[in-house]
Amino acid sequence: MLLTIDVGNTQTTLGLFDGEEIVEHWRISTDPRRTADELAVLMQGLMGSHPIISAEDQVAGLAICSSVPAVLHELREVTRRYYGDVPAVIVEPGVKTGVHVLMDNPKEVGADRIVNALAANHLYGGPCIVVDFGTATTFDAINERGDYVGGAIAPGIEISVEALGMRGAQLRKIELARPRNVIGKNTVEGMQSGILYGFAGQVDGLVERMARELAKDPEDVQVIATGGLAPLVLGEASAIDVHEPWLTLIGLRLVFERNKPAA
């Protein structure tokens, strides 16, 4: 089985693949203070405690991308100490992805965004736009040839909620939930409405503008949503065509297949 690990700024997502099928997945908090030993115990505990994964289901490969350098350093140690005889691919410069990055400085683009571009083009073809609802909300544009042509970065939903609670004298942290109405009848509902429908409007507006630049016919552009907070906005953002929660993990599987040593 292939273990894929996507380290984000707030959460880390792990997925276990049997061939092309993701058979299990987990989401844990990203903690740069965790040591390699702690990470290994956590990973092995998650896999060992699940009823559908038998003792014979050994990890035969690892694919990793990380937005947090401190965690990536410890994951390198995990692969060395605990999976030393297992092929491991870490997405970084020099790793083959098949994605041409048409940016002023390609090294600025996060590994997860390149992996998302690969997976989106593989699953849906180009042109397409990936909207990733994570710590930041990122918009990534892929042309008809599968090239990564650029994108946009906006503050994430949780960051915005925290900022309102910290900087607003009479505001506070709220649950991220759909309010009864767009016109809120109290402060909490007003904040929920502003966050939910405000972000939905942001998605629709940015996607519309990007699609006009990306293709002669904007209707040809597929829009794929991913990330832990995507379900909150799915029903309100009309621009989103597809929800693919494990897009990054699928991309990691594809990168592993392109880079694994020959048998």
PDB file of N, CA and C in Angstrom, residues 75-159:
ATOM      1  N   LEU A  75       9.734  14.471   8.957  1.00  0.00           N
ATOM      2  CA  LEU A  75       9.235  13.384   8.113  1.00  0.00           C
ATOM      3  C   LEU A  75      10.365  12.701   7.339  1.00  0.00           C
ATOM      4  N   ARG A  76      11.382  13.470   6.967  1.00  0.00           N
ATOM      5  CA  ARG A  76      12.547  12.842   6.345  1.00  0.00           C
ATOM      6  C   ARG A  76      13.179  11.833   7.298  1.00  0.00           C
ATOM      7  N   GLU A  77      13.219  12.210   8.567  1.00  0.00           N
ATOM      8  CA  GLU A  77      13.783  11.305   9.575  1.00  0.00           C
ATOM      9  C   GLU A  77      12.888  10.081   9.766  1.00  0.00           C
ATOM     10  N   VAL A  78      11.572  10.288   9.704  1.00  0.00           N
ATOM     11  CA  VAL A  78      10.645   9.152   9.795  1.00  0.00           C
ATOM     12  C   VAL A  78      10.912   8.156   8.669  1.00  0.00           C
ATOM     13  N   THR A  79      11.041   8.664   7.447  1.00  0.00           N
ATOM     14  CA  THR A  79      11.275   7.762   6.315  1.00  0.00           C
ATOM     15  C   THR A  79      12.613   7.035   6.468  1.00  0.00           C
ATOM     16  N   ARG A  80      13.610   7.716   7.025  1.00  0.00           N
ATOM     17  CA  ARG A  80      14.916   7.088   7.172  1.00  0.00           C
ATOM     18  C   ARG A  80      14.926   6.023   8.260  1.00  0.00           C
ATOM     19  N   ARG A  81      14.325   6.346   9.420  1.00  0.00           N
ATOM     20  CA  ARG A  81      14.420   5.451  10.568  1.00  0.00           C
ATOM     21  C   ARG A  81      13.394   4.328  10.559  1.00  0.00           C
ATOM     22  N   TYR A  82      12.187   4.636  10.101  1.00  0.00           N
ATOM     23  CA  TYR A  82      11.100   3.670  10.236  1.00  0.00           C
ATOM     24  C   TYR A  82      10.690   3.023   8.915  1.00  0.00           C
ATOM     25  N   TYR A  83      11.042   3.655   7.806  1.00  0.00           N
ATOM     26  CA  TYR A  83      10.670   3.094   6.500  1.00  0.00           C
ATOM     27  C   TYR A  83      11.881   3.115   5.572  1.00  0.00           C
ATOM     28  N   GLY A  84      13.024   2.746   6.127  1.00  0.00           N
ATOM     29  CA  GLY A  84      14.267   2.836   5.373  1.00  0.00           C
ATOM     30  C   GLY A  84      14.316   1.961   4.141  1.00  0.00           C
ATOM     31  N   ASP A  85      13.582   0.855   4.132  1.00  0.00           N
ATOM     32  CA  ASP A  85      13.600  -0.052   2.986  1.00  0.00           C
ATOM     33  C   ASP A  85      12.402   0.161   2.059  1.00  0.00           C
ATOM     34  N   VAL A  86      11.671   1.259   2.268  1.00  0.00           N
ATOM     35  CA  VAL A  86      10.464   1.551   1.483  1.00  0.00           C
ATOM     36  C   VAL A  86      10.750   2.745   0.564  1.00  0.00           C
ATOM     37  N   PRO A  87      10.405   2.639  -0.716  1.00  0.00           N
ATOM     38  CA  PRO A  87      10.591   3.804  -1.611  1.00  0.00           C
ATOM     39  C   PRO A  87       9.794   5.009  -1.113  1.00  0.00           C
ATOM     40  N   ALA A  88      10.449   6.157  -1.065  1.00  0.00           N
ATOM     41  CA  ALA A  88       9.793   7.378  -0.595  1.00  0.00           C
ATOM     42  C   ALA A  88      10.062   8.508  -1.582  1.00  0.00           C
ATOM     43  N   VAL A  89       9.019   9.253  -1.900  1.00  0.00           N
ATOM     44  CA  VAL A  89       9.129  10.400  -2.809  1.00  0.00           C
ATOM     45  C   VAL A  89       8.648  11.638  -2.063  1.00  0.00           C
ATOM     46  N   ILE A  90       9.506  12.630  -1.955  1.00  0.00           N
ATOM     47  CA  ILE A  90       9.146  13.914  -1.353  1.00  0.00           C
ATOM     48  C   ILE A  90       9.094  14.948  -2.474  1.00  0.00           C
ATOM     49  N   VAL A  91       7.966  15.635  -2.598  1.00  0.00           N
ATOM     50  CA  VAL A  91       7.786  16.593  -3.688  1.00  0.00           C
ATOM     51  C   VAL A  91       8.607  17.838  -3.391  1.00  0.00           C
ATOM     52  N   GLU A  92       9.636  18.051  -4.198  1.00  0.00           N
ATOM     53  CA  GLU A  92      10.552  19.174  -4.066  1.00  0.00           C
ATOM     54  C   GLU A  92      11.251  19.363  -5.409  1.00  0.00           C
ATOM     55  N   PRO A  93      12.021  20.431  -5.578  1.00  0.00           N
ATOM     56  CA  PRO A  93      12.709  20.626  -6.856  1.00  0.00           C
ATOM     57  C   PRO A  93      13.522  19.388  -7.248  1.00  0.00           C
ATOM     58  N   GLY A  94      13.376  18.984  -8.509  1.00  0.00           N
ATOM     59  CA  GLY A  94      14.061  17.801  -9.013  1.00  0.00           C
ATOM     60  C   GLY A  94      13.174  16.586  -9.134  1.00  0.00           C
ATOM     61  N   VAL A  95      12.022  16.626  -8.479  1.00  0.00           N
ATOM     62  CA  VAL A  95      11.073  15.511  -8.565  1.00  0.00           C
ATOM     63  C   VAL A  95      10.199  15.718  -9.800  1.00  0.00           C
ATOM     64  N   LYS A  96      10.010  14.648 -10.572  1.00  0.00           N
ATOM     65  CA  LYS A  96       9.229  14.740 -11.802  1.00  0.00           C
ATOM     66  C   LYS A  96       7.735  14.767 -11.482  1.00  0.00           C
ATOM     67  N   THR A  97       7.069  15.834 -11.912  1.00  0.00           N
ATOM     68  CA  THR A  97       5.615  15.917 -11.777  1.00  0.00           C
ATOM     69  C   THR A  97       4.923  15.958 -13.134  1.00  0.00           C
ATOM     70  N   GLY A  98       5.643  16.342 -14.177  1.00  0.00           N
ATOM     71  CA  GLY A  98       5.029  16.484 -15.484  1.00  0.00           C
ATOM     72  C   GLY A  98       4.266  17.777 -15.654  1.00  0.00           C
ATOM     73  N   VAL A  99       4.299  18.645 -14.641  1.00  0.00           N
ATOM     74  CA  VAL A  99       3.587  19.926 -14.690  1.00  0.00           C
ATOM     75  C   VAL A  99       4.585  21.034 -14.996  1.00  0.00           C
ATOM     76  N   HIS A 100       4.393  21.723 -16.102  1.00  0.00           N
ATOM     77  CA  HIS A 100       5.225  22.884 -16.414  1.00  0.00           C
ATOM     78  C   HIS A 100       4.676  24.095 -15.652  1.00  0.00           C
ATOM     79  N   VAL A 101       5.539  24.748 -14.890  1.00  0.00           N
ATOM     80  CA  VAL A 101       5.122  25.870 -14.062  1.00  0.00           C
ATOM     81  C   VAL A 101       5.494  27.169 -14.772  1.00  0.00           C
ATOM     82  N   LEU A 102       4.483  27.871 -15.285  1.00  0.00           N
ATOM     83  CA  LEU A 102       4.710  29.084 -16.069  1.00  0.00           C
ATOM     84  C   LEU A 102       4.590  30.312 -15.172  1.00  0.00           C
ATOM     85  N   MET A 103       5.507  30.389 -14.203  1.00  0.00           N
ATOM     86  CA  MET A 103       5.529  31.488 -13.239  1.00  0.00           C
ATOM     87  C   MET A 103       6.850  32.234 -13.363  1.00  0.00           C
ATOM     88  N   ASP A 104       6.892  33.485 -12.878  1.00  0.00           N
ATOM     89  CA  ASP A 104       8.140  34.252 -12.891  1.00  0.00           C
ATOM     90  C   ASP A 104       9.233  33.509 -12.131  1.00  0.00           C
ATOM     91  N   ASN A 105       8.871  32.937 -10.985  1.00  0.00           N
ATOM     92  CA  ASN A 105       9.811  32.138 -10.200  1.00  0.00           C
ATOM     93  C   ASN A 105       9.109  30.841  -9.790  1.00  0.00           C
ATOM     94  N   PRO A 106       9.272  29.764 -10.563  1.00  0.00           N
ATOM     95  CA  PRO A 106       8.564  28.508 -10.275  1.00  0.00           C
ATOM     96  C   PRO A 106       8.798  27.976  -8.872  1.00  0.00           C
ATOM     97  N   LYS A 107       9.959  28.291  -8.263  1.00  0.00           N
ATOM     98  CA  LYS A 107      10.264  27.772  -6.933  1.00  0.00           C
ATOM     99  C   LYS A 107       9.367  28.377  -5.853  1.00  0.00           C
ATOM    100  N   GLU A 108       8.680  29.485  -6.171  1.00  0.00           N
ATOM    101  CA  GLU A 108       7.784  30.112  -5.202  1.00  0.00           C
ATOM    102  C   GLU A 108       6.494  29.319  -5.014  1.00  0.00           C
ATOM    103  N   VAL A 109       6.152  28.484  -5.967  1.00  0.00           N
ATOM    104  CA  VAL A 109       4.864  27.788  -5.936  1.00  0.00           C
ATOM    105  C   VAL A 109       4.943  26.616  -4.968  1.00  0.00           C
ATOM    106  N   GLY A 110       3.998  26.541  -4.035  1.00  0.00           N
ATOM    107  CA  GLY A 110       3.981  25.460  -3.058  1.00  0.00           C
ATOM    108  C   GLY A 110       3.835  24.097  -3.703  1.00  0.00           C
ATOM    109  N   ALA A 111       4.482  23.104  -3.101  1.00  0.00           N
ATOM    110  CA  ALA A 111       4.432  21.754  -3.654  1.00  0.00           C
ATOM    111  C   ALA A 111       3.001  21.230  -3.738  1.00  0.00           C
ATOM    112  N   ASP A 112       2.175  21.577  -2.755  1.00  0.00           N
ATOM    113  CA  ASP A 112       0.797  21.091  -2.769  1.00  0.00           C
ATOM    114  C   ASP A 112       0.012  21.645  -3.950  1.00  0.00           C
ATOM    115  N   ARG A 113       0.320  22.865  -4.371  1.00  0.00           N
ATOM    116  CA  ARG A 113      -0.400  23.475  -5.497  1.00  0.00           C
ATOM    117  C   ARG A 113      -0.006  22.802  -6.810  1.00  0.00           C
ATOM    118  N   ILE A 114       1.249  22.429  -6.942  1.00  0.00           N
ATOM    119  CA  ILE A 114       1.691  21.689  -8.133  1.00  0.00           C
ATOM    120  C   ILE A 114       1.043  20.308  -8.162  1.00  0.00           C
ATOM    121  N   VAL A 115       1.002  19.658  -7.017  1.00  0.00           N
ATOM    122  CA  VAL A 115       0.384  18.329  -6.923  1.00  0.00           C
ATOM    123  C   VAL A 115      -1.106  18.411  -7.243  1.00  0.00           C
ATOM    124  N   ASN A 116      -1.769  19.462  -6.750  1.00  0.00           N
ATOM    125  CA  ASN A 116      -3.189  19.650  -7.068  1.00  0.00           C
ATOM    126  C   ASN A 116      -3.393  19.846  -8.568  1.00  0.00           C
ATOM    127  N   ALA A 117      -2.509  20.625  -9.188  1.00  0.00           N
ATOM    128  CA  ALA A 117      -2.613  20.857 -10.630  1.00  0.00           C
ATOM    129  C   ALA A 117      -2.477  19.548 -11.406  1.00  0.00           C
ATOM    130  N   LEU A 118      -1.534  18.719 -11.003  1.00  0.00           N
ATOM    131  CA  LEU A 118      -1.343  17.418 -11.648  1.00  0.00           C
ATOM    132  C   LEU A 118      -2.597  16.563 -11.529  1.00  0.00           C
ATOM    133  N   ALA A 119      -3.140  16.471 -10.320  1.00  0.00           N
ATOM    134  CA  ALA A 119      -4.316  15.634 -10.095  1.00  0.00           C
ATOM    135  C   ALA A 119      -5.540  16.166 -10.831  1.00  0.00           C
ATOM    136  N   ALA A 120      -5.719  17.491 -10.809  1.00  0.00           N
ATOM    137  CA  ALA A 120      -6.885  18.076 -11.479  1.00  0.00           C
ATOM    138  C   ALA A 120      -6.838  17.827 -12.974  1.00  0.00           C
ATOM    139  N   ASN A 121      -5.670  18.006 -13.581  1.00  0.00           N
ATOM    140  CA  ASN A 121      -5.554  17.768 -15.019  1.00  0.00           C
ATOM    141  C   ASN A 121      -5.733  16.291 -15.351  1.00  0.00           C
ATOM    142  N   HIS A 122      -5.220  15.416 -14.481  1.00  0.00           N
ATOM    143  CA  HIS A 122      -5.355  13.974 -14.692  1.00  0.00           C
ATOM    144  C   HIS A 122      -6.822  13.536 -14.619  1.00  0.00           C
ATOM    145  N   LEU A 123      -7.557  14.081 -13.668  1.00  0.00           N
ATOM    146  CA  LEU A 123      -8.942  13.646 -13.453  1.00  0.00           C
ATOM    147  C   LEU A 123      -9.934  14.329 -14.391  1.00  0.00           C
ATOM    148  N   TYR A 124      -9.715  15.613 -14.665  1.00  0.00           N
ATOM    149  CA  TYR A 124     -10.740  16.397 -15.361  1.00  0.00           C
ATOM    150  C   TYR A 124     -10.246  17.082 -16.631  1.00  0.00           C
ATOM    151  N   GLY A 125      -8.931  17.105 -16.850  1.00  0.00           N
ATOM    152  CA  GLY A 125      -8.399  17.773 -18.023  1.00  0.00           C
ATOM    153  C   GLY A 125      -8.400  19.285 -17.865  1.00  0.00           C
ATOM    154  N   GLY A 126      -7.690  19.952 -18.781  1.00  0.00           N
ATOM    155  CA  GLY A 126      -7.648  21.404 -18.755  1.00  0.00           C
ATOM    156  C   GLY A 126      -8.470  21.993 -19.879  1.00  0.00           C
ATOM    157  N   PRO A 127      -8.808  23.265 -19.764  1.00  0.00           N
ATOM    158  CA  PRO A 127      -8.432  24.176 -18.676  1.00  0.00           C
ATOM    159  C   PRO A 127      -9.281  23.954 -17.433  1.00  0.00           C
ATOM    160  N   CYS A 128      -8.672  24.197 -16.269  1.00  0.00           N
ATOM    161  CA  CYS A 128      -9.414  24.042 -15.027  1.00  0.00           C
ATOM    162  C   CYS A 128      -8.824  24.960 -13.961  1.00  0.00           C
ATOM    163  N   ILE A 129      -9.595  25.163 -12.912  1.00  0.00           N
ATOM    164  CA  ILE A 129      -9.183  25.976 -11.766  1.00  0.00           C
ATOM    165  C   ILE A 129      -9.409  25.158 -10.511  1.00  0.00           C
ATOM    166  N   VAL A 130      -8.402  25.091  -9.658  1.00  0.00           N
ATOM    167  CA  VAL A 130      -8.510  24.408  -8.367  1.00  0.00           C
ATOM    168  C   VAL A 130      -8.660  25.458  -7.274  1.00  0.00           C
ATOM    169  N   VAL A 131      -9.714  25.327  -6.488  1.00  0.00           N
ATOM    170  CA  VAL A 131      -9.920  26.206  -5.332  1.00  0.00           C
ATOM    171  C   VAL A 131      -9.689  25.352  -4.080  1.00  0.00           C
ATOM    172  N   ASP A 132      -8.644  25.669  -3.349  1.00  0.00           N
ATOM    173  CA  ASP A 132      -8.255  24.877  -2.178  1.00  0.00           C
ATOM    174  C   ASP A 132      -8.549  25.684  -0.915  1.00  0.00           C
ATOM    175  N   PHE A 133      -9.510  25.198  -0.132  1.00  0.00           N
ATOM    176  CA  PHE A 133      -9.935  25.889   1.082  1.00  0.00           C
ATOM    177  C   PHE A 133      -9.129  25.366   2.266  1.00  0.00           C
ATOM    178  N   GLY A 134      -7.992  25.981   2.524  1.00  0.00           N
ATOM    179  CA  GLY A 134      -7.146  25.599   3.639  1.00  0.00           C
ATOM    180  C   GLY A 134      -6.887  26.792   4.543  1.00  0.00           C
ATOM    181  N   THR A 135      -5.683  26.847   5.117  1.00  0.00           N
ATOM    182  CA  THR A 135      -5.301  28.000   5.937  1.00  0.00           C
ATOM    183  C   THR A 135      -5.457  29.284   5.126  1.00  0.00           C
ATOM    184  N   ALA A 136      -5.001  29.244   3.883  1.00  0.00           N
ATOM    185  CA  ALA A 136      -5.333  30.263   2.886  1.00  0.00           C
ATOM    186  C   ALA A 136      -6.289  29.626   1.887  1.00  0.00           C
ATOM    187  N   THR A 137      -7.056  30.451   1.201  1.00  0.00           N
ATOM    188  CA  THR A 137      -7.849  29.959   0.084  1.00  0.00           C
ATOM    189  C   THR A 137      -7.066  30.262  -1.180  1.00  0.00           C
ATOM    190  N   THR A 138      -6.626  29.207  -1.874  1.00  0.00           N
ATOM    191  CA  THR A 138      -5.797  29.386  -3.061  1.00  0.00           C
ATOM    192  C   THR A 138      -6.589  29.026  -4.315  1.00  0.00           C
ATOM    193  N   PHE A 139      -6.305  29.755  -5.372  1.00  0.00           N
ATOM    194  CA  PHE A 139      -6.931  29.540  -6.673  1.00  0.00           C
ATOM    195  C   PHE A 139      -5.811  29.254  -7.669  1.00  0.00           C
ATOM    196  N   ASP A 140      -5.824  28.082  -8.279  1.00  0.00           N
ATOM    197  CA  ASP A 140      -4.753  27.683  -9.182  1.00  0.00           C
ATOM    198  C   ASP A 140      -5.308  27.409 -10.572  1.00  0.00           C
ATOM    199  N   ALA A 141      -4.697  28.013 -11.581  1.00  0.00           N
ATOM    200  CA  ALA A 141      -5.171  27.914 -12.961  1.00  0.00           C
ATOM    201  C   ALA A 141      -4.278  26.970 -13.762  1.00  0.00           C
ATOM    202  N   ILE A 142      -4.912  26.027 -14.458  1.00  0.00           N
ATOM    203  CA  ILE A 142      -4.223  25.043 -15.288  1.00  0.00           C
ATOM    204  C   ILE A 142      -4.779  25.169 -16.700  1.00  0.00           C
ATOM    205  N   ASN A 143      -3.915  25.334 -17.689  1.00  0.00           N
ATOM    206  CA  ASN A 143      -4.399  25.530 -19.055  1.00  0.00           C
ATOM    207  C   ASN A 143      -4.725  24.204 -19.732  1.00  0.00           C
ATOM    208  N   GLU A 144      -5.112  24.279 -21.013  1.00  0.00           N
ATOM    209  CA  GLU A 144      -5.563  23.082 -21.726  1.00  0.00           C
ATOM    210  C   GLU A 144      -4.453  22.060 -21.922  1.00  0.00           C
ATOM    211  N   ARG A 145      -3.183  22.479 -21.812  1.00  0.00           N
ATOM    212  CA  ARG A 145      -2.056  21.553 -21.944  1.00  0.00           C
ATOM    213  C   ARG A 145      -1.626  20.955 -20.605  1.00  0.00           C
ATOM    214  N   GLY A 146      -2.272  21.373 -19.522  1.00  0.00           N
ATOM    215  CA  GLY A 146      -1.903  20.873 -18.202  1.00  0.00           C
ATOM    216  C   GLY A 146      -0.824  21.678 -17.530  1.00  0.00           C
ATOM    217  N   ASP A 147      -0.475  22.848 -18.090  1.00  0.00           N
ATOM    218  CA  ASP A 147       0.531  23.710 -17.479  1.00  0.00           C
ATOM    219  C   ASP A 147      -0.081  24.500 -16.325  1.00  0.00           C
ATOM    220  N   TYR A 148       0.715  24.698 -15.287  1.00  0.00           N
ATOM    221  CA  TYR A 148       0.310  25.574 -14.186  1.00  0.00           C
ATOM    222  C   TYR A 148       0.656  26.999 -14.593  1.00  0.00           C
ATOM    223  N   VAL A 149      -0.368  27.847 -14.762  1.00  0.00           N
ATOM    224  CA  VAL A 149      -0.112  29.183 -15.304  1.00  0.00           C
ATOM    225  C   VAL A 149      -0.161  30.292 -14.257  1.00  0.00           C
ATOM    226  N   GLY A 150      -0.574  29.984 -13.039  1.00  0.00           N
ATOM    227  CA  GLY A 150      -0.613  30.998 -11.988  1.00  0.00           C
ATOM    228  C   GLY A 150      -1.842  30.860 -11.127  1.00  0.00           C
ATOM    229  N   GLY A 151      -2.073  31.850 -10.300  1.00  0.00           N
ATOM    230  CA  GLY A 151      -3.227  31.742  -9.410  1.00  0.00           C
ATOM    231  C   GLY A 151      -3.396  32.962  -8.533  1.00  0.00           C
ATOM    232  N   ALA A 152      -4.149  32.772  -7.481  1.00  0.00           N
ATOM    233  CA  ALA A 152      -4.424  33.834  -6.514  1.00  0.00           C
ATOM    234  C   ALA A 152      -4.442  33.227  -5.122  1.00  0.00           C
ATOM    235  N   ILE A 153      -4.125  34.058  -4.131  1.00  0.00           N
ATOM    236  CA  ILE A 153      -4.105  33.625  -2.733  1.00  0.00           C
ATOM    237  C   ILE A 153      -4.908  34.619  -1.913  1.00  0.00           C
ATOM    238  N   ALA A 154      -5.880  34.102  -1.163  1.00  0.00           N
ATOM    239  CA  ALA A 154      -6.719  34.944  -0.304  1.00  0.00           C
ATOM    240  C   ALA A 154      -6.660  34.410   1.124  1.00  0.00           C
ATOM    241  N   PRO A 155      -6.945  35.252   2.124  1.00  0.00           N
ATOM    242  CA  PRO A 155      -7.002  34.749   3.502  1.00  0.00           C
ATOM    243  C   PRO A 155      -8.027  33.624   3.615  1.00  0.00           C
ATOM    244  N   GLY A 156      -7.685  32.620   4.388  1.00  0.00           N
ATOM    245  CA  GLY A 156      -8.591  31.491   4.567  1.00  0.00           C
ATOM    246  C   GLY A 156      -9.781  31.840   5.449  1.00  0.00           C
ATOM    247  N   ILE A 157     -10.763  30.950   5.446  1.00  0.00           N
ATOM    248  CA  ILE A 157     -11.987  31.188   6.207  1.00  0.00           C
ATOM    249  C   ILE A 157     -11.694  31.279   7.701  1.00  0.00           C
ATOM    250  N   GLU A 158     -10.931  30.324   8.235  1.00  0.00           N
ATOM    251  CA  GLU A 158     -10.659  30.324   9.672  1.00  0.00           C
ATOM    252  C   GLU A 158      -9.817  31.534  10.075  1.00  0.00           C
ATOM    253  N   ILE A 159      -8.857  31.915   9.220  1.00  0.00           N
ATOM    254  CA  ILE A 159      -8.049  33.102   9.517  1.00  0.00           C
ATOM    255  C   ILE A 159      -8.940  34.331   9.625  1.00  0.00           C
TER     256      ILE A 159
END
